[in-house]
Coordinates of N, CA and C in Angstrom, one line a residue:
M9 N -28.8 -16.0 -1.8 CA -29.2 -16.2 -0.4 C -30.6 -16.7 -0.3
N10 N -30.9 -17.6 0.6 CA -32.2 -18.0 0.9 C -32.5 -18.2 2.4
G11 N -33.6 -18.7 2.7 CA -33.9 -18.8 4.1 C -33.0 -19.6 5.0
S12 N -32.2 -20.5 4.3 CA -31.2 -21.3 5.1 C -29.8 -20.8 5.1
G13 N -29.6 -19.5 4.6 CA -28.3 -18.9 4.6 C -27.7 -18.7 3.2
V14 N -26.5 -18.1 3.2 CA -25.8 -17.8 2.0 C -25.0 -18.9 1.5
R15 N -25.0 -19.1 0.1 CA -24.1 -20.1 -0.5 C -23.1 -19.3 -1.4
A16 N -21.8 -19.6 -1.2 CA -20.8 -18.9 -2.0 C -19.6 -19.8 -2.2
V17 N -19.1 -19.7 -3.4 CA -17.9 -20.5 -3.8 C -16.9 -19.5 -4.4
A18 N -15.6 -19.7 -4.1 CA -14.5 -19.0 -4.7 C -13.5 -20.0 -5.3
R19 N -13.1 -19.8 -6.5 CA -12.2 -20.7 -7.2 C -11.0 -20.0 -7.8
I20 N -9.9 -20.7 -7.6 CA -8.6 -20.2 -8.1 C -7.9 -21.3 -8.8
V21 N -7.5 -21.0 -10.1 CA -6.7 -22.0 -10.8 C -5.4 -21.3 -11.2
A22 N -4.3 -21.9 -10.9 CA -3.0 -21.4 -11.2 C -2.2 -22.4 -12.1
R23 N -1.6 -21.8 -13.2 CA -1.0 -22.6 -14.2 C 0.4 -22.0 -14.6
E24 N 1.4 -22.8 -14.9 CA 2.6 -22.3 -15.4 C 2.3 -21.6 -16.7
D25 N 2.9 -20.3 -16.9 CA 2.5 -19.6 -18.1 C 3.5 -19.8 -19.3
G26 N 4.5 -20.6 -19.1 CA 5.4 -20.9 -20.2 C 6.5 -19.8 -20.4
R27 N 6.5 -18.8 -19.5 CA 7.5 -17.7 -19.6 C 8.2 -17.6 -18.2
G28 N 8.1 -18.7 -17.4 CA 8.8 -18.7 -16.1 C 8.0 -18.1 -15.0
G29 N 6.7 -17.8 -15.3 CA 5.8 -17.3 -14.3 C 4.6 -18.1 -14.1
T30 N 3.6 -17.6 -13.4 CA 2.4 -18.3 -13.1 C 1.2 -17.4 -13.5
S31 N 0.3 -18.0 -14.3 CA -0.9 -17.3 -14.7 C -2.1 -17.8 -13.8
L32 N -3.2 -17.0 -13.9 CA -4.4 -17.3 -13.1 C -5.6 -17.4 -14.1
P33 N -5.8 -18.5 -14.8 CA -6.8 -18.5 -15.8 C -8.2 -18.5 -15.2
V34 N -8.3 -18.9 -13.9 CA -9.6 -18.8 -13.2 C -9.4 -18.1 -11.9
L35 N -10.1 -17.0 -11.7 CA -10.0 -16.2 -10.4 C -11.5 -15.7 -10.2
D36 N -12.3 -16.5 -9.5 CA -13.7 -16.3 -9.5 C -14.3 -16.4 -8.1
G37 N -14.7 -15.3 -7.5 CA -15.3 -15.3 -6.2 C -16.7 -14.7 -6.3
E38 N -17.6 -15.2 -5.4 CA -19.0 -14.7 -5.5 C -19.4 -14.4 -4.1
G39 N -20.4 -13.5 -4.0 CA -21.0 -13.1 -2.7 C -19.9 -12.6 -1.8
P40 N -19.8 -13.2 -0.6 CA -18.9 -12.7 0.4 C -17.5 -13.1 0.2
L41 N -17.2 -13.9 -0.9 CA -15.9 -14.4 -1.1 C -15.3 -13.8 -2.4
A42 N -14.7 -12.6 -2.2 CA -14.1 -11.8 -3.3 C -12.6 -12.2 -3.4
L43 N -12.1 -12.3 -4.6 CA -10.7 -12.6 -4.8 C -10.0 -11.5 -5.6
R44 N -8.8 -11.1 -5.2 CA -8.1 -10.1 -5.8 C -6.6 -10.5 -6.1
R45 N -6.2 -10.4 -7.3 CA -4.8 -10.7 -7.6 C -3.9 -9.5 -7.1
V46 N -2.8 -9.8 -6.4 CA -2.0 -8.7 -5.9 C -0.6 -8.9 -6.5
R47 N 0.3 -7.9 -6.2 CA 1.6 -7.9 -6.9 C 2.3 -9.2 -6.7
A48 N 2.8 -9.8 -7.8 CA 3.5 -11.1 -7.7 C 4.9 -10.9 -7.2
S49 N 5.5 -12.0 -6.8 CA 6.9 -12.1 -6.4 C 7.7 -13.1 -7.2
G50 N 8.5 -12.7 -8.1 CA 9.2 -13.7 -9.0 C 8.3 -14.5 -9.8
T51 N 8.4 -15.8 -9.7 CA 7.5 -16.7 -10.5 C 6.2 -17.0 -9.8
E52 N 6.0 -16.5 -8.7 CA 4.8 -16.8 -7.9 C 3.7 -15.8 -8.1
A53 N 2.5 -16.3 -8.3 CA 1.3 -15.5 -8.3 C 0.7 -15.4 -6.9
R54 N 0.1 -14.2 -6.6 CA -0.4 -14.0 -5.3 C -1.8 -13.5 -5.4
V55 N -2.7 -14.1 -4.5 CA -4.1 -13.8 -4.4 C -4.5 -13.5 -3.0
M56 N -5.4 -12.4 -2.9 CA -5.9 -12.0 -1.6 C -7.4 -12.4 -1.6
L57 N -7.8 -13.1 -0.5 CA -9.3 -13.3 -0.3 C -9.8 -12.2 0.5
V58 N -10.8 -11.5 0.0 CA -11.3 -10.3 0.6 C -12.8 -10.5 1.0
G59 N -13.1 -10.6 2.3 CA -14.4 -10.8 2.8 C -15.3 -9.6 2.5
A60 N -16.3 -9.7 1.7 CA -17.2 -8.6 1.3 C -18.3 -8.4 2.3
M61 N -18.5 -9.2 3.3 CA -19.5 -9.1 4.3 C -19.2 -9.9 5.5
S62 N -19.9 -9.7 6.6 CA -19.7 -10.5 7.8 C -20.1 -11.9 7.6
G63 N -19.5 -12.8 8.3 CA -19.8 -14.2 8.3 C -18.6 -15.1 8.2
P64 N -18.9 -16.4 8.2 CA -20.2 -17.0 8.0 C -21.1 -16.9 9.2
L65 N -22.4 -16.8 8.9 CA -23.5 -16.8 9.9 C -24.1 -18.2 9.9
G66 N -25.0 -18.4 10.9 CA -25.7 -19.6 11.0 C -26.4 -20.0 9.7
G67 N -26.2 -21.2 9.2 CA -26.8 -21.7 8.0 C -26.0 -21.4 6.7
D68 N -25.0 -20.6 6.8 CA -24.2 -20.3 5.5 C -23.4 -21.5 5.1
R69 N -23.1 -21.5 3.8 CA -22.2 -22.5 3.2 C -21.2 -21.9 2.3
F70 N -20.0 -21.8 2.8 CA -18.9 -21.2 2.0 C -17.9 -22.2 1.6
A71 N -17.3 -22.1 0.4 CA -16.3 -23.0 -0.1 C -15.3 -22.2 -0.9
V72 N -14.0 -22.6 -0.7 CA -12.9 -22.0 -1.4 C -12.1 -23.2 -2.0
E73 N -11.8 -23.1 -3.3 CA -11.1 -24.1 -4.0 C -9.9 -23.5 -4.7
A74 N -8.7 -24.2 -4.6 CA -7.5 -23.7 -5.3 C -6.9 -25.0 -6.0
D75 N -6.6 -24.8 -7.3 CA -6.0 -25.8 -8.1 C -4.7 -25.3 -8.7
V76 N -3.6 -25.9 -8.3 CA -2.2 -25.4 -8.7 C -1.6 -26.5 -9.6
G77 N -1.4 -26.1 -10.9 CA -0.8 -27.1 -11.8 C 0.7 -27.3 -11.7
A78 N 1.2 -28.2 -12.5 CA 2.6 -28.5 -12.5 C 3.4 -27.3 -12.8
G79 N 4.4 -27.0 -12.0 CA 5.3 -25.9 -12.3 C 4.8 -24.5 -11.9
A80 N 3.5 -24.4 -11.4 CA 3.0 -23.1 -11.0 C 3.3 -22.9 -9.5
R81 N 3.3 -21.7 -9.1 CA 3.5 -21.3 -7.7 C 2.5 -20.2 -7.3
L82 N 1.8 -20.5 -6.2 CA 0.7 -19.7 -5.8 C 0.8 -19.4 -4.3
E83 N 0.6 -18.1 -3.9 CA 0.4 -17.8 -2.5 C -1.0 -17.2 -2.3
V84 N -1.7 -17.6 -1.3 CA -3.0 -17.1 -1.0 C -3.1 -16.6 0.4
R85 N -3.5 -15.4 0.6 CA -3.7 -14.8 1.9 C -5.1 -14.2 2.0
S86 N -5.5 -13.8 3.2 CA -6.8 -13.1 3.3 C -6.5 -11.7 3.9
A87 N -7.4 -10.8 3.6 CA -7.2 -9.4 4.0 C -7.5 -9.2 5.5
A88 N -8.3 -10.1 6.1 CA -8.7 -9.9 7.5 C -9.1 -11.3 8.0
A89 N -9.2 -11.3 9.3 CA -9.7 -12.5 10.0 C -11.1 -12.9 9.5
T90 N -11.4 -14.1 9.5 CA -12.8 -14.6 9.3 C -13.5 -14.8 10.6
I91 N -14.6 -14.2 10.8 CA -15.3 -14.2 12.1 C -16.6 -15.0 11.9
A92 N -16.7 -16.1 12.6 CA -18.0 -16.9 12.6 C -18.9 -16.2 13.6
L93 N -20.1 -15.8 13.2 CA -21.1 -15.1 14.0 C -22.4 -15.8 14.1
P94 N -23.2 -15.6 15.1 CA -24.5 -16.1 15.2 C -25.4 -15.4 14.1
G95 N -26.3 -16.1 13.6 CA -27.2 -15.4 12.6 C -28.6 -15.8 12.8
Q96 N -29.5 -15.2 12.0 CA -30.9 -15.5 12.0 C -31.2 -16.9 11.5
G97 N -30.4 -17.4 10.6 CA -30.6 -18.7 10.0 C -30.3 -19.8 11.1
K98 N -31.1 -20.9 11.0 CA -31.0 -22.0 11.9 C -29.9 -22.9 11.4
G99 N -29.2 -23.6 12.4 CA -28.3 -24.6 12.0 C -26.8 -24.1 11.9
E100 N -26.0 -25.1 11.7 CA -24.5 -24.9 11.6 C -24.1 -24.3 10.3
A101 N -23.2 -23.4 10.4 CA -22.5 -22.9 9.2 C -21.4 -23.8 8.8
R102 N -21.1 -23.8 7.5 CA -20.0 -24.6 7.0 C -19.0 -23.8 6.1
Y103 N -17.7 -24.1 6.3 CA -16.7 -23.5 5.5 C -15.8 -24.6 5.0
D104 N -15.8 -24.8 3.7 CA -15.0 -25.9 3.1 C -13.9 -25.4 2.2
V105 N -12.7 -25.9 2.5 CA -11.5 -25.5 1.7 C -11.0 -26.7 1.0
R106 N -10.8 -26.6 -0.4 CA -10.3 -27.8 -1.1 C -9.0 -27.3 -1.9
L107 N -7.9 -27.9 -1.7 CA -6.6 -27.5 -2.3 C -6.0 -28.7 -3.0
L108 N -5.7 -28.4 -4.3 CA -5.1 -29.5 -5.2 C -3.8 -28.9 -5.7
V109 N -2.7 -29.6 -5.6 CA -1.4 -29.2 -6.0 C -0.8 -30.3 -6.8
A110 N -0.5 -30.1 -8.1 CA 0.1 -31.2 -8.9 C 1.6 -31.3 -8.6
D111 N 2.2 -32.3 -9.2 CA 3.7 -32.5 -9.1 C 4.4 -31.2 -9.6
R112 N 5.4 -30.8 -8.9 CA 6.2 -29.6 -9.2 C 5.4 -28.3 -9.0
G113 N 4.2 -28.4 -8.5 CA 3.5 -27.2 -8.1 C 3.8 -26.8 -6.7
E114 N 3.5 -25.6 -6.4 CA 3.8 -25.1 -5.0 C 2.7 -24.1 -4.6
L115 N 2.2 -24.4 -3.3 CA 1.1 -23.5 -2.8 C 1.5 -23.1 -1.4
R116 N 1.4 -21.8 -1.1 CA 1.5 -21.2 0.2 C 0.1 -20.7 0.6
W117 N -0.5 -21.4 1.6 CA -1.9 -21.1 2.0 C -1.8 -20.4 3.4
L118 N -1.9 -19.1 3.5 CA -1.6 -18.4 4.7 C -2.7 -17.4 5.0
P119 N -3.9 -17.9 5.3 CA -5.0 -16.9 5.6 C -4.8 -16.4 7.0
E120 N -5.6 -15.3 7.3 CA -5.7 -14.8 8.7 C -6.5 -15.7 9.5
P121 N -6.5 -15.5 10.8 CA -7.2 -16.5 11.7 C -8.7 -16.5 11.5
L122 N -9.3 -17.6 12.0 CA -10.7 -17.8 12.1 C -11.1 -17.6 13.5
I123 N -12.0 -16.7 13.8 CA -12.4 -16.3 15.1 C -13.9 -16.8 15.4
S124 N -14.0 -17.6 16.4 CA -15.3 -18.2 16.8 C -16.0 -17.3 17.8
A125 N -16.9 -16.5 17.4 CA -17.6 -15.5 18.3 C -18.6 -16.3 19.1
G126 N -18.9 -15.7 20.2 CA -19.9 -16.3 21.1 C -21.3 -16.5 20.4
G127 N -21.9 -17.7 20.6 CA -23.2 -17.9 20.0 C -23.1 -18.5 18.6
S128 N -22.0 -18.5 18.0 CA -21.9 -19.0 16.6 C -21.7 -20.6 16.6
E129 N -21.9 -21.2 15.5 CA -21.7 -22.6 15.3 C -21.2 -22.8 13.9
L130 N -20.0 -23.3 13.8 CA -19.3 -23.4 12.5 C -18.5 -24.7 12.4
Y131 N -18.6 -25.4 11.3 CA -17.7 -26.6 11.0 C -16.9 -26.3 9.8
V132 N -15.6 -26.4 9.9 CA -14.6 -26.1 8.9 C -13.9 -27.4 8.4
T133 N -13.8 -27.6 7.1 CA -13.0 -28.7 6.6 C -12.0 -28.2 5.6
T134 N -10.8 -28.7 5.7 CA -9.7 -28.4 4.8 C -9.2 -29.7 4.3
R135 N -9.3 -29.9 3.0 CA -8.8 -31.1 2.3 C -7.7 -30.8 1.3
V136 N -6.6 -31.4 1.4 CA -5.5 -31.1 0.5 C -5.0 -32.4 -0.2
E137 N -4.9 -32.3 -1.5 CA -4.5 -33.4 -2.4 C -3.2 -32.9 -3.1
L138 N -2.1 -33.6 -2.8 CA -0.8 -33.2 -3.4 C -0.2 -34.3 -4.2
G139 N 0.5 -33.9 -5.3 CA 1.3 -34.8 -6.1 C 2.5 -35.2 -5.3
G140 N 3.2 -36.2 -5.7 CA 4.4 -36.7 -4.9 C 5.5 -35.7 -4.9
E141 N 5.6 -34.8 -5.8 CA 6.7 -33.8 -5.9 C 6.2 -32.4 -5.7
A142 N 5.0 -32.3 -5.1 CA 4.4 -31.0 -4.8 C 5.0 -30.4 -3.5
R143 N 4.9 -29.1 -3.4 CA 5.3 -28.4 -2.2 C 4.2 -27.6 -1.6
L144 N 4.2 -27.5 -0.3 CA 3.0 -26.9 0.4 C 3.5 -26.2 1.7
V145 N 3.0 -25.0 2.0 CA 3.0 -24.4 3.3 C 1.6 -24.0 3.6
L146 N 1.0 -24.6 4.7 CA -0.4 -24.4 5.0 C -0.4 -24.0 6.5
R147 N -1.1 -22.9 6.8 CA -1.2 -22.4 8.1 C -2.7 -22.3 8.5
E148 N -3.1 -22.8 9.6 CA -4.5 -22.6 10.1 C -4.4 -22.1 11.5
E149 N -5.2 -21.1 11.8 CA -5.2 -20.5 13.1 C -6.7 -20.3 13.5
Q150 N -7.0 -20.7 14.8 CA -8.4 -20.6 15.3 C -8.3 -19.9 16.6
V151 N -9.1 -18.9 16.8 CA -9.2 -18.1 18.0 C -10.6 -18.3 18.6
L152 N -10.7 -18.7 19.9 CA -11.9 -19.1 20.5 C -12.5 -17.9 21.3
G153 N -13.4 -17.1 20.6 CA -14.0 -16.0 21.2 C -13.2 -14.7 21.0
R154 N -13.9 -13.6 20.9 CA -13.3 -12.3 20.9 C -13.0 -11.9 22.3
A155 N -12.4 -10.7 22.5 CA -11.9 -10.3 23.8 C -13.1 -10.3 24.8
G156 N -12.9 -11.0 25.9 CA -13.9 -11.0 27.0 C -15.1 -11.8 26.7
E157 N -15.1 -12.7 25.7 CA -16.4 -13.4 25.4 C -16.0 -14.9 25.3
E158 N -17.0 -15.7 25.7 CA -16.9 -17.2 25.5 C -17.0 -17.5 24.0
P159 N -16.4 -18.6 23.5 CA -16.4 -18.9 22.1 C -17.8 -19.5 21.7
G160 N -18.0 -19.6 20.4 CA -19.1 -20.4 19.9 C -18.6 -21.8 19.8
R161 N -19.4 -22.6 19.2 CA -19.0 -24.0 18.9 C -18.3 -24.0 17.6
L162 N -17.1 -24.6 17.6 CA -16.2 -24.7 16.4 C -15.7 -26.1 16.2
G163 N -16.0 -26.7 15.1 CA -15.4 -28.0 14.7 C -14.6 -27.8 13.5
S164 N -13.5 -28.5 13.4 CA -12.6 -28.4 12.2 C -12.0 -29.8 11.9
R165 N -11.7 -30.0 10.7 CA -11.1 -31.2 10.2 C -10.1 -30.9 9.1
L166 N -8.9 -31.4 9.3 CA -7.8 -31.1 8.3 C -7.3 -32.4 7.8
T167 N -7.3 -32.6 6.5 CA -6.9 -33.9 5.8 C -5.9 -33.5 4.8
V168 N -4.7 -34.2 4.8 CA -3.7 -34.0 3.8 C -3.3 -35.3 3.2
R169 N -3.3 -35.4 1.8 CA -3.0 -36.6 1.1 C -1.8 -36.3 0.1
I170 N -0.9 -37.2 0.1 CA 0.3 -37.0 -0.8 C 0.3 -38.2 -1.7
A171 N 0.3 -38.0 -3.0 CA 0.3 -39.1 -4.0 C -0.7 -40.2 -3.7
G172 N -1.9 -39.8 -3.3 CA -3.0 -40.7 -3.0 C -3.0 -41.3 -1.6
R173 N -2.0 -41.0 -0.8 CA -1.8 -41.6 0.6 C -2.1 -40.5 1.6
T174 N -3.0 -40.9 2.6 CA -3.3 -39.9 3.6 C -2.2 -39.9 4.7
V175 N -1.6 -38.7 4.9 CA -0.5 -38.5 5.8 C -1.0 -37.8 7.1
L176 N -2.2 -37.1 7.0 CA -2.7 -36.4 8.1 C -4.2 -36.4 8.0
D177 N -4.9 -36.7 9.1 CA -6.3 -36.6 9.2 C -6.7 -36.3 10.7
Q178 N -6.9 -35.1 11.0 CA -7.1 -34.7 12.4 C -8.4 -33.8 12.5
E179 N -9.0 -34.0 13.7 CA -10.3 -33.3 13.9 C -10.3 -32.7 15.3
L180 N -10.9 -31.5 15.5 CA -10.9 -30.9 16.8 C -12.3 -30.2 16.9
A181 N -12.9 -30.4 18.1 CA -14.2 -29.7 18.4 C -14.0 -28.9 19.7
C182 N -14.5 -27.7 19.7 CA -14.3 -26.8 20.9 C -15.6 -26.0 21.1
G183 N -15.8 -25.5 22.3 CA -16.9 -24.7 22.6 C -18.1 -25.4 23.2
P184 N -19.2 -24.7 23.4 CA -20.4 -25.3 24.0 C -20.9 -26.5 23.1
G185 N -21.2 -27.6 23.8 CA -21.7 -28.8 23.1 C -20.6 -29.7 22.6
A186 N -19.3 -29.3 22.6 CA -18.3 -30.1 22.2 C -18.0 -31.2 23.2
P187 N -17.4 -32.4 22.8 CA -17.1 -33.4 23.7 C -16.4 -32.9 24.9
G188 N -16.6 -33.5 26.1 CA -16.0 -33.0 27.3 C -14.5 -33.2 27.3
G189 N -13.8 -32.2 27.9 CA -12.4 -32.3 28.0 C -11.6 -31.4 27.0
W190 N -12.4 -30.8 26.1 CA -11.7 -30.0 25.0 C -10.9 -28.8 25.6
D191 N -11.2 -28.3 26.7 CA -10.5 -27.2 27.4 C -9.6 -27.7 28.5
G192 N -9.5 -29.0 28.6 CA -8.7 -29.6 29.7 C -7.2 -29.7 29.4
P193 N -6.4 -30.2 30.3 CA -5.0 -30.2 30.2 C -4.5 -31.1 29.0
A194 N -5.3 -32.0 28.5 CA -4.8 -32.9 27.4 C -5.1 -32.3 26.1
V195 N -5.9 -31.2 26.0 CA -6.2 -30.6 24.7 C -5.7 -29.1 24.7
L196 N -6.6 -28.2 25.1 CA -6.2 -26.7 25.0 C -5.6 -26.2 26.3
A197 N -5.9 -26.9 27.4 CA -5.3 -26.4 28.7 C -5.6 -25.0 29.0
G198 N -6.9 -24.5 28.7 CA -7.2 -23.2 29.0 C -6.8 -22.1 28.0
H199 N -6.0 -22.5 27.0 CA -5.6 -21.5 26.0 C -6.8 -21.2 25.0
R200 N -6.8 -20.1 24.4 CA -7.9 -19.6 23.5 C -7.5 -19.5 22.1
A201 N -6.3 -19.9 21.7 CA -5.9 -19.9 20.3 C -5.1 -21.2 20.0
V202 N -5.5 -21.8 18.9 CA -4.9 -23.1 18.5 C -4.6 -23.0 17.0
G203 N -3.4 -23.6 16.6 CA -3.1 -23.5 15.2 C -2.2 -24.7 14.8
Q204 N -2.1 -24.8 13.5 CA -1.2 -25.9 12.9 C -0.6 -25.3 11.7
L205 N 0.6 -25.8 11.4 CA 1.4 -25.5 10.2 C 1.8 -26.8 9.6
V206 N 1.5 -27.0 8.3 CA 1.8 -28.2 7.6 C 2.8 -27.7 6.5
V207 N 4.0 -28.4 6.5 CA 5.0 -28.0 5.5 C 5.4 -29.3 4.7
V208 N 5.2 -29.3 3.4 CA 5.5 -30.5 2.6 C 6.6 -30.1 1.6
R209 N 7.7 -30.9 1.6 CA 8.8 -30.6 0.7 C 9.4 -32.0 0.3
P210 N 9.6 -32.2 -1.0 CA 10.2 -33.5 -1.4 C 11.5 -33.8 -0.8
E211 N 12.3 -32.8 -0.4 CA 13.6 -33.1 0.2 C 13.5 -33.7 1.6
F212 N 12.3 -33.6 2.2 CA 12.1 -34.2 3.5 C 12.2 -35.7 3.5
R213 N 12.0 -36.3 2.3 CA 12.1 -37.8 2.2 C 13.4 -38.3 2.7
G214 N 14.5 -37.6 2.3 CA 15.8 -38.0 2.6 C 16.3 -37.5 3.9
D215 N 15.8 -36.3 4.3 CA 16.3 -35.6 5.5 C 15.1 -35.0 6.3
P216 N 14.3 -35.8 6.9 CA 13.1 -35.3 7.6 C 13.6 -34.6 8.9
P217 N 12.9 -33.5 9.3 CA 13.2 -32.8 10.6 C 12.8 -33.8 11.7
A218 N 13.6 -33.7 12.8 CA 13.3 -34.6 13.9 C 12.1 -34.0 14.8
A219 N 11.4 -34.9 15.4 CA 10.3 -34.5 16.3 C 10.9 -33.8 17.5
R220 N 10.3 -32.7 17.9 CA 10.8 -32.0 19.1 C 9.8 -31.0 19.5
P221 N 9.8 -30.6 20.8 CA 9.0 -29.5 21.3 C 9.5 -28.2 20.8
L222 N 8.6 -27.2 20.6 CA 9.0 -25.9 20.2 C 8.5 -24.9 21.3
G223 N 9.3 -24.8 22.4 CA 8.9 -24.0 23.5 C 7.9 -24.8 24.4
D224 N 7.1 -24.2 25.2 CA 6.2 -24.8 26.1 C 4.9 -25.3 25.5
C225 N 4.5 -24.7 24.4 CA 3.1 -24.9 23.9 C 3.1 -25.3 22.4
A226 N 4.1 -25.8 21.9 CA 4.1 -26.2 20.5 C 5.0 -27.4 20.3
A227 N 4.8 -28.2 19.2 CA 5.6 -29.3 18.9 C 5.7 -29.5 17.4
L228 N 6.8 -30.0 16.9 CA 7.0 -30.4 15.5 C 7.0 -31.9 15.4
T229 N 6.2 -32.4 14.5 CA 6.0 -33.9 14.3 C 6.2 -34.3 12.9
P230 N 7.2 -35.1 12.5 CA 7.3 -35.6 11.1 C 6.1 -36.4 10.8
L231 N 5.6 -36.3 9.6 CA 4.5 -37.2 9.1 C 5.0 -38.3 8.2
A232 N 4.1 -39.2 7.8 CA 4.5 -40.4 7.1 C 5.1 -40.0 5.7
G233 N 4.7 -39.0 5.1 CA 5.2 -38.6 3.8 C 6.3 -37.5 4.0
P234 N 6.7 -36.8 2.9 CA 7.7 -35.8 3.0 C 7.2 -34.5 3.6
A235 N 6.7 -34.6 4.9 CA 5.9 -33.5 5.5 C 6.2 -33.5 7.0
V236 N 5.9 -32.3 7.5 CA 6.0 -32.1 9.0 C 4.7 -31.3 9.4
L237 N 4.3 -31.5 10.6 CA 3.2 -30.8 11.2 C 3.7 -30.1 12.5
V238 N 3.4 -28.8 12.6 CA 3.6 -28.1 13.8 C 2.3 -27.8 14.4
T239 N 2.0 -28.1 15.6 CA 0.8 -27.8 16.4 C 1.2 -26.9 17.5
A240 N 0.3 -25.9 17.8 CA 0.6 -25.0 18.9 C -0.7 -24.5 19.5
V241 N -0.6 -24.1 20.8 CA -1.7 -23.4 21.5 C -1.1 -22.2 22.1
A242 N -1.9 -21.2 22.3 CA -1.4 -19.9 22.9 C -2.6 -19.2 23.6
A243 N -2.2 -18.2 24.4 CA -3.2 -17.4 25.1 C -4.1 -16.6 24.1
D244 N -3.5 -16.1 23.0 CA -4.3 -15.3 22.0 C -3.7 -15.5 20.7
G245 N -4.3 -14.8 19.7 CA -3.9 -15.0 18.3 C -2.5 -14.4 18.0
L246 N -2.2 -13.3 18.6 CA -0.8 -12.7 18.3 C 0.3 -13.7 18.8
R247 N 0.1 -14.2 20.0 CA 1.2 -15.2 20.4 C 1.2 -16.4 19.6
L248 N 0.1 -16.9 19.1 CA 0.0 -18.1 18.3 C 0.7 -17.8 17.0
R249 N 0.5 -16.7 16.3 CA 1.1 -16.3 15.1 C 2.7 -16.3 15.3
R250 N 3.1 -15.7 16.4 CA 4.5 -15.6 16.6 C 5.2 -17.0 16.7
V251 N 4.5 -17.9 17.4 CA 5.0 -19.3 17.5 C 5.1 -20.0 16.1
L252 N 4.1 -19.9 15.3 CA 4.0 -20.5 14.0 C 5.0 -19.9 13.0
D253 N 5.2 -18.5 13.1 CA 6.2 -17.9 12.2 C 7.6 -18.3 12.6
E254 N 7.9 -18.4 13.9 CA 9.2 -18.9 14.3 C 9.5 -20.3 13.8
A255 N 8.4 -21.2 13.9 CA 8.6 -22.5 13.4 C 8.9 -22.6 11.9
L256 N 8.2 -21.8 11.2 CA 8.4 -21.8 9.7 C 9.8 -21.2 9.4
T257 N 10.2 -20.2 10.1 CA 11.6 -19.7 9.9 C 12.6 -20.8 10.2
H258 N 12.4 -21.5 11.3 CA 13.3 -22.6 11.7 C 13.4 -23.7 10.6
L259 N 12.3 -24.0 9.9 CA 12.3 -25.0 8.9 C 13.0 -24.5 7.6
G260 N 13.2 -23.2 7.5 CA 13.9 -22.6 6.4 C 13.1 -22.4 5.1

């Protein structure tokens, strides 16, 4: 830690162990980004990201990296929501996620929501690089403000590339100082929770799900690669999770 905030990086490397399972040769978290291996399921390794302190605060720089090799299967969750808070440090906080999945690798990235508390300022980037035969389930959920409070400023960018080709690159800015209209009918329409679910499966090349609405506040959209995107808004985080869970169940 220094005058401009906390720097912390967490790294996960998952590899096929040669016995039908997945090993974790690298599981390294520092500062507020602690990693714990939890009970596995079949051939899949499971990791829990455990926040060791509040944050990110103003000026903090956090990064999480996961590298899944060929034939490995990894699920990553977090023990609790991440809360962006105002801090003594000046400037925007950053939270960068980098995910790499090789051919025949599989990653389920299912963290708890990010909550943008009043007075905070955070920019989040998630970049995913997948092999052409990789599999992915990625969920992102963002809640604007805690109960009864206005949100901080939150910017996020999600980029997904498959076999070197960009299939998704979207950006959203919300809260004080964000471009006008972010809370209007064309974007959040007054809702305070927004999320997306990205599902990548090689079999979608031959049989992609059709584009369709999912209730009143969510939609499924096929992407250019063997992938689909579900986007949703809701009044709160619980309703948002319900919508995304139902969408994932429907995809099978």
